[in-house]
mmCIF file of C-alpha atoms in Angstrom:
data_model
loop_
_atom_site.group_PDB
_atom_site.id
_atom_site.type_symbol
_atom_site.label_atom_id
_atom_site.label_comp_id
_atom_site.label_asym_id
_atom_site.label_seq_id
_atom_site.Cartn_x
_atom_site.Cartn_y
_atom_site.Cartn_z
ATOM 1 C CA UNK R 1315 -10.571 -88.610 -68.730
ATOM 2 C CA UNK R 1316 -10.007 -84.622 -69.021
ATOM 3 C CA UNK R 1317 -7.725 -82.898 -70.733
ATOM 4 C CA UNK R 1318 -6.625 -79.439 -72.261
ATOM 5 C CA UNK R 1319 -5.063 -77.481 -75.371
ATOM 6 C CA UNK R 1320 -3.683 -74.281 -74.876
ATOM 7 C CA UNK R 1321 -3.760 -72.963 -78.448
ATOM 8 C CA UNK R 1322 -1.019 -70.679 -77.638
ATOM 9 C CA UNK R 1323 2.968 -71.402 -76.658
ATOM 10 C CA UNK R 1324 3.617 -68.028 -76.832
ATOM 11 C CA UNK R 1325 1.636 -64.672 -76.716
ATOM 12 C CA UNK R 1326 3.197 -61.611 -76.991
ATOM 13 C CA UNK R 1327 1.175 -57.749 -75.964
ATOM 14 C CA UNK R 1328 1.539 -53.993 -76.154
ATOM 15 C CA UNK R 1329 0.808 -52.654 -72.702
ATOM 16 C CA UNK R 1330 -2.502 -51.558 -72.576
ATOM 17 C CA UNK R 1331 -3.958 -54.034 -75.182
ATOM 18 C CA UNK R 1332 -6.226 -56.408 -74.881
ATOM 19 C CA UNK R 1333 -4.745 -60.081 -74.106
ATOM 20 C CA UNK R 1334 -6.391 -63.270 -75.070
ATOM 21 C CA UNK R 1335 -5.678 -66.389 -74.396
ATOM 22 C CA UNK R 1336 -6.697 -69.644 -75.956
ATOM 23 C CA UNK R 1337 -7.965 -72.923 -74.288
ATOM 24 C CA UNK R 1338 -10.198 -75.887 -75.358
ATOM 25 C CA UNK R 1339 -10.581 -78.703 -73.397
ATOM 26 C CA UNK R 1340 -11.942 -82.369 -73.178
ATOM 27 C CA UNK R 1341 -14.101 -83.653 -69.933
ATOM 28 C CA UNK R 1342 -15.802 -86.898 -69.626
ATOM 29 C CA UNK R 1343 -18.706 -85.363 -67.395
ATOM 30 C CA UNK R 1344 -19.203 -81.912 -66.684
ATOM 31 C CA UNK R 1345 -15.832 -79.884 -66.030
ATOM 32 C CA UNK R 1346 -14.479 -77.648 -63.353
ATOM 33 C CA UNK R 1347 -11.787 -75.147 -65.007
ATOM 34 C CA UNK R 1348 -9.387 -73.046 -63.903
ATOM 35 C CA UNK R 1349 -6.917 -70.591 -64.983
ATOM 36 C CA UNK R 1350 -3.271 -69.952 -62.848
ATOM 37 C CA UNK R 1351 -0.599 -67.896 -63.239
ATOM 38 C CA UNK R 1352 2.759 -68.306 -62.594
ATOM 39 C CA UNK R 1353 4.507 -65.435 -62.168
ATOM 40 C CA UNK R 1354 9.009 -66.202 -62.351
ATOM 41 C CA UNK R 1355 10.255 -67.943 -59.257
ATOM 42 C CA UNK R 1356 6.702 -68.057 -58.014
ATOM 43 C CA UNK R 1357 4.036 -70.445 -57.081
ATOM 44 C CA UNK R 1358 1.016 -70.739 -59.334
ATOM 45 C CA UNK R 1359 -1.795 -68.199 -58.235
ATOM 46 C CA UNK R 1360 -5.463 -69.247 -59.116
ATOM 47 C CA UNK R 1361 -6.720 -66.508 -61.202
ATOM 48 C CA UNK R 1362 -10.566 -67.496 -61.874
ATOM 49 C CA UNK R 1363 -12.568 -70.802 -61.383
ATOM 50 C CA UNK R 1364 -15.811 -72.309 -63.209
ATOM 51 C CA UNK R 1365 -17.922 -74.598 -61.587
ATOM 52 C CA UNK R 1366 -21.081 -74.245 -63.671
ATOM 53 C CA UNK R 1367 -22.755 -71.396 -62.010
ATOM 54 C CA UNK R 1368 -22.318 -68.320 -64.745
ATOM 55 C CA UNK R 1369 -20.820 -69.031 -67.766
ATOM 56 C CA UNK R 1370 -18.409 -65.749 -67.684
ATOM 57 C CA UNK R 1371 -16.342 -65.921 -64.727
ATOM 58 C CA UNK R 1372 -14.398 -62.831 -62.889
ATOM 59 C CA UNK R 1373 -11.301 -63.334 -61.509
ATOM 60 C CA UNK R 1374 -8.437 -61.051 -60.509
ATOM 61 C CA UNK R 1375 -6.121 -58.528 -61.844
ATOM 62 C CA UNK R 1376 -9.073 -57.762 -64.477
ATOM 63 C CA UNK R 1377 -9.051 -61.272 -65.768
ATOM 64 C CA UNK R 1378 -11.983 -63.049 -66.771
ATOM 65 C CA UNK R 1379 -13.186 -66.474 -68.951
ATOM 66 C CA UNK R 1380 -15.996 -67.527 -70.638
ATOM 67 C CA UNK R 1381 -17.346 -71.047 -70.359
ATOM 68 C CA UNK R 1382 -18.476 -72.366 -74.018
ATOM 69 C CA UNK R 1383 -19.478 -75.782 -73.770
ATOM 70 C CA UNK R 1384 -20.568 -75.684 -77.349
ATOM 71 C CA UNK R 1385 -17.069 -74.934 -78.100
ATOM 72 C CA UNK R 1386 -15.621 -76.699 -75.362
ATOM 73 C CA UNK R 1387 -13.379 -73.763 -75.039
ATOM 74 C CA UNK R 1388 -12.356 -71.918 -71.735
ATOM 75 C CA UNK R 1389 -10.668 -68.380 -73.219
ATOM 76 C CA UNK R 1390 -8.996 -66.016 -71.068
ATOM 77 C CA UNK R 1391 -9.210 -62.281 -71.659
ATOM 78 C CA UNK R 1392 -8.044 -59.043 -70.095
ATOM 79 C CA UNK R 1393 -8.682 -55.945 -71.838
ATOM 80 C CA UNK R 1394 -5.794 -53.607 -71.302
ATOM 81 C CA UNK R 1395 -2.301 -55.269 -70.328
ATOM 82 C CA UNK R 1396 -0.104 -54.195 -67.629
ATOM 83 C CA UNK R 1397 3.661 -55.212 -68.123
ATOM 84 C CA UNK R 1398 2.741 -57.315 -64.406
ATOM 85 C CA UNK R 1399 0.619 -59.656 -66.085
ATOM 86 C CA UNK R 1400 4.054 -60.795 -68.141
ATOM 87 C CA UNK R 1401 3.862 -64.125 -66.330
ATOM 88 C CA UNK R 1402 2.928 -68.102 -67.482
ATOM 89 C CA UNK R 1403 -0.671 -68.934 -67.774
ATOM 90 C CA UNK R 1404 -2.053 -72.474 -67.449
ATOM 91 C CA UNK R 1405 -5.549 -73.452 -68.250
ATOM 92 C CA UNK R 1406 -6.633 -76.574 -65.818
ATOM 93 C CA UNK R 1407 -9.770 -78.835 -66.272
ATOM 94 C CA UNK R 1408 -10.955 -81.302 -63.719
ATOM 95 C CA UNK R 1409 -14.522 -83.789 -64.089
ATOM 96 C CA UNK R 1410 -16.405 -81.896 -61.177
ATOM 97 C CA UNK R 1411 -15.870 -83.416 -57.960
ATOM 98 C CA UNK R 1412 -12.455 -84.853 -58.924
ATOM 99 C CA UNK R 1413 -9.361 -84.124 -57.111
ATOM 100 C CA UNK R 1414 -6.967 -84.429 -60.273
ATOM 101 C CA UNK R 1415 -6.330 -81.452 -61.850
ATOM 102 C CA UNK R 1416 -4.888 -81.416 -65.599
ATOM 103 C CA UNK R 1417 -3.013 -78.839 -66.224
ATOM 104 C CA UNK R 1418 -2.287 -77.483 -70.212
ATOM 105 C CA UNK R 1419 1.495 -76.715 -71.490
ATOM 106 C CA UNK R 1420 0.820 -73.133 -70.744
ATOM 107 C CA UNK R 1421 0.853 -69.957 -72.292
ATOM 108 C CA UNK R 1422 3.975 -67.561 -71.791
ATOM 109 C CA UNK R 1423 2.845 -63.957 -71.951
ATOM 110 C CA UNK R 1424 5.188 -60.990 -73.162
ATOM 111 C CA UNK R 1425 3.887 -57.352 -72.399
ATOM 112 C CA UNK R 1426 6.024 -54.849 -74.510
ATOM 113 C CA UNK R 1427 6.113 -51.254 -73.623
ATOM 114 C CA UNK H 350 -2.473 -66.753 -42.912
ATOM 115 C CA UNK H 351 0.582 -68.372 -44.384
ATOM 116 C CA UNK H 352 0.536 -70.090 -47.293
ATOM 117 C CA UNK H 353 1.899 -74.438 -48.515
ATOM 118 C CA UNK H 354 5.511 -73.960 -48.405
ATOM 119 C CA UNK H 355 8.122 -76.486 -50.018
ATOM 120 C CA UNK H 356 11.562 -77.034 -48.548
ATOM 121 C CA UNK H 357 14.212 -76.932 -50.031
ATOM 122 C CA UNK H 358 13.713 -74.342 -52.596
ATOM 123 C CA UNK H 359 16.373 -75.698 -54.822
ATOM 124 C CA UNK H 360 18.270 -79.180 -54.714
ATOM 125 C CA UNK H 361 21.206 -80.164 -56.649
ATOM 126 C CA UNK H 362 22.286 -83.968 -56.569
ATOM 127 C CA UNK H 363 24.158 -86.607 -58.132
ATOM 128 C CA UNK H 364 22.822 -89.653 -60.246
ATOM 129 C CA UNK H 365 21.859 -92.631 -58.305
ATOM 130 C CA UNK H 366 21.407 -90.479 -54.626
ATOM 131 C CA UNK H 367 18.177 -90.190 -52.539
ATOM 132 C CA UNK H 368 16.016 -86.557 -52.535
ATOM 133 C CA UNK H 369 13.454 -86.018 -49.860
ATOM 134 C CA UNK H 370 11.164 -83.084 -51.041
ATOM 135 C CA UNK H 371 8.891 -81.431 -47.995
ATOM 136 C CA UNK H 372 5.501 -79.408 -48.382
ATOM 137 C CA UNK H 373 4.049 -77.836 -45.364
ATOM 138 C CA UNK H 374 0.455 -77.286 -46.460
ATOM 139 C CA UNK H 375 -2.022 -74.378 -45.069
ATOM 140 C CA UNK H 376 -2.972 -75.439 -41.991
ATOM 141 C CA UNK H 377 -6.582 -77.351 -41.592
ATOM 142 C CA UNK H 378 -6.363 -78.763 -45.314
ATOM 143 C CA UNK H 379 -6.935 -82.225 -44.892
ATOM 144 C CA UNK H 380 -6.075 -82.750 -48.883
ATOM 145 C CA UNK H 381 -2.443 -82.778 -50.211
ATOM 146 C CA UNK H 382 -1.274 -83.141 -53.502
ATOM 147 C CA UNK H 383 1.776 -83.455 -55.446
ATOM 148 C CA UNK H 384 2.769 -82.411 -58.954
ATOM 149 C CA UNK H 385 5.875 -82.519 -60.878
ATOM 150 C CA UNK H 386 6.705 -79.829 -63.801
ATOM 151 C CA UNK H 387 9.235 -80.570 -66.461
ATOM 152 C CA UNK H 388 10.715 -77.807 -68.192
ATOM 153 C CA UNK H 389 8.052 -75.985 -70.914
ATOM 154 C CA UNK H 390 5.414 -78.420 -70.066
ATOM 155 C CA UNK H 391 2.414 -78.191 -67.698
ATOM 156 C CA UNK H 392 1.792 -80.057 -64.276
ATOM 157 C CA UNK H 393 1.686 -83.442 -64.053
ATOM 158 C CA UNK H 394 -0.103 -85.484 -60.901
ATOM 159 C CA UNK H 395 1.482 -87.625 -59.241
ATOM 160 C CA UNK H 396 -0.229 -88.493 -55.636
ATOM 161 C CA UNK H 397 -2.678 -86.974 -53.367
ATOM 162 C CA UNK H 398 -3.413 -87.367 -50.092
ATOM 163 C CA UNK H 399 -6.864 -87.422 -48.128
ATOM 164 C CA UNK H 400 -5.441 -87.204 -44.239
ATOM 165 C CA UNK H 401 -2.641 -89.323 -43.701
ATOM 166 C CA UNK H 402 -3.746 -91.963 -46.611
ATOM 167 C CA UNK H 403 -3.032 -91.730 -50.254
ATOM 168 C CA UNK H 404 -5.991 -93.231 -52.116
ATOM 169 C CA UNK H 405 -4.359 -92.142 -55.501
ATOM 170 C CA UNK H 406 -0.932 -92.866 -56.238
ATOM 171 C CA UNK H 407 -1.259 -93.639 -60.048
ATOM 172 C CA UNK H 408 0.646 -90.249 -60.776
ATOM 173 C CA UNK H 409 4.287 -91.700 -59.597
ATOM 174 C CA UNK H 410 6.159 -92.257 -62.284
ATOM 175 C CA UNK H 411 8.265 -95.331 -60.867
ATOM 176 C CA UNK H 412 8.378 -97.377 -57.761
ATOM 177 C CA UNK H 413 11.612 -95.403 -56.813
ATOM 178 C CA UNK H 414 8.885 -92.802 -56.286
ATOM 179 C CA UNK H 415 7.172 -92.491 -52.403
ATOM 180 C CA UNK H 416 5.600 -89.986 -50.097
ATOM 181 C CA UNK H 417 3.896 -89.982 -46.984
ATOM 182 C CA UNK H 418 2.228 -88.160 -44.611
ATOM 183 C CA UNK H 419 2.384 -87.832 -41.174
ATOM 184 C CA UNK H 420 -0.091 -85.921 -38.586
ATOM 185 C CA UNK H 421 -2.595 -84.723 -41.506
ATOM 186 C CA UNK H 422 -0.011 -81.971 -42.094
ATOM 187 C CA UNK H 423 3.726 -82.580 -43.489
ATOM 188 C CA UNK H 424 4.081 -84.694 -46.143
ATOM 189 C CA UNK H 425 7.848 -85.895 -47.439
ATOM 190 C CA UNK H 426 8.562 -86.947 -51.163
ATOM 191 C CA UNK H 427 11.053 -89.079 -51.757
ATOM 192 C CA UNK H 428 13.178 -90.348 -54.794
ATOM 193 C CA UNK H 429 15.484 -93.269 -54.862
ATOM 194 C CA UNK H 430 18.203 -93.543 -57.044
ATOM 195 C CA UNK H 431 17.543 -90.463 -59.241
ATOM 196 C CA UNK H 432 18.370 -90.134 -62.755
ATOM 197 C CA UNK H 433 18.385 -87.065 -64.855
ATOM 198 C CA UNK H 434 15.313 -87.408 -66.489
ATOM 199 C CA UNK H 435 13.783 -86.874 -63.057
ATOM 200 C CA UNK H 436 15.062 -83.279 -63.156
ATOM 201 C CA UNK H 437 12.132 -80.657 -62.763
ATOM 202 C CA UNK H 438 10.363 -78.574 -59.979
ATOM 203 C CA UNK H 439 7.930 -80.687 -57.856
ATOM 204 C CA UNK H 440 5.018 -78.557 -56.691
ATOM 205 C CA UNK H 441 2.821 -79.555 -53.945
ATOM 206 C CA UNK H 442 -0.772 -77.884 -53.360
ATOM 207 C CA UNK H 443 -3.580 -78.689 -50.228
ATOM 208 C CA UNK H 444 -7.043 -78.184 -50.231
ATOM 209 C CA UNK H 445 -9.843 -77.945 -47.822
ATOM 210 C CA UNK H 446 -10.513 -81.164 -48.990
ATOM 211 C CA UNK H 447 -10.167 -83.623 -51.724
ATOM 212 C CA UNK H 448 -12.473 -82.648 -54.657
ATOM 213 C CA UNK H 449 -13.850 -78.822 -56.126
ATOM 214 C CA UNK H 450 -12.210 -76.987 -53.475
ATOM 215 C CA UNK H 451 -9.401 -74.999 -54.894
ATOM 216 C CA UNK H 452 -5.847 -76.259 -54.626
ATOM 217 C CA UNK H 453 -3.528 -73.624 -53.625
ATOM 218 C CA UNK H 454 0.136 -74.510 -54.452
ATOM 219 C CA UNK H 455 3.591 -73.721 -52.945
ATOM 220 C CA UNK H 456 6.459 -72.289 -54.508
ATOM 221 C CA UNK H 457 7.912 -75.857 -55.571
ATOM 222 C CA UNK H 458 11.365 -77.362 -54.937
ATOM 223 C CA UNK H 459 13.565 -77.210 -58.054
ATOM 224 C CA UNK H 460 15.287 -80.294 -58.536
ATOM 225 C CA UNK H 461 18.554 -80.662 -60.768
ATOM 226 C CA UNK H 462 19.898 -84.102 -61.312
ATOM 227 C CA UNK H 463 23.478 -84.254 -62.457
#
């Protein structure tokens, strides 16, 4: 069985900072992860996806992940914020090959002028 | 192309009536899925479908839970007799099919129970 921590409830940036955001997970056999964003009144957007090719993984908007399985952490970084990246953010792990998706409590991102 | 769209986009009801929830997923994904999110917490599964068949159905929280499937395309949730605690948006996603390939999600259908 998988499942995933999202360290933070709550981050809160300057525009133009870096962001970081905090994920550890636990997979029975190797792991597929997965960040999304949901942006208010929106549907959840896949930002960036890991299936153990490179361990640092490019997604859009800037975003990108690296895949420590020493850690078993999945961290999501962006180096400058832009107030449109004020959104929810929701690390997801499924064992590879596995349909079920398990989604974290999600991280609510604040960008502050 | 267009993307899985949800119908309606907000539902109010009673205690004790019957919901249908609809997802119209991207056309050609033979893999369906549906989620439910309760308020500050993250997705939880609750049944996928490969075609018309749902090989997985451990999600649904109760037997007043049900969906099917009809025509490897439309797929109708339905809840029986809802309570409150059922109150949360229920997101559906498809695939290309079941397994790595990325599930794209709708908008979800906001459900209120009063």
């Amino acid at each position: 069985a998988q499942s995933v921590t999202q360290l933070d409830s709550h981050v809160s940036v300057s525009e133009g900072t870096p962001v970081l955001l905090r994920c550890n997970y636990s997979s029975s056999y190797s792991p597929s992860l997965f960040w999304y964003v949901q942006h208010p009144n929106k549907g959840l957007q896949l930002l960036l996806k890991y299936t153990s090719a490179a361990t640092l993984v490019k997604g859009i908007n800037g975003f990108e992940a690296e895949f420590k399985k020493s850690e078993t952490s999945f961290h999501l970084t962006k180096p400058s914020a832009h107030m449109s990246d004020a959104a929810e953010y929701f690390c997801v792990v499924s064992d590879q090959n596995d349909y079920k998706l398990s989604f974290g409590a999600g991280t609510t991102v604040t960008v502050r002028a | 192309g267009a993307g899985v769209s949800q119908s309606p986009s907000n539902k109010v009801t009673e205690k004790g009536k019957d919901v249908e929830l609809r997802c119209d997923p991207i056309s050609g994904h033979t893999a369906l899925y549906w989620y439910r999110q309760r308020l500050g917490q993250g997705l939880e599964f609750l049944i996928y479908f490969q075609g018309n068949s749902a090989p997985d159905k451990s999600g649904l929280p109760s037997d007043r839970f049900s969906a099917e499937r009809t025509g490897e395309s439309v797929s109708t949730l339905t809840i029986q007799r809802t309570q409150q605690e059922d109150s949360a948006v229920y997101l559906c996603a498809s695939s290309l099919y079941a397994g790595t390939d990325t599930q794209y999600f709708g908008p979800g259908t906001r459900l209120t129970v009063l």
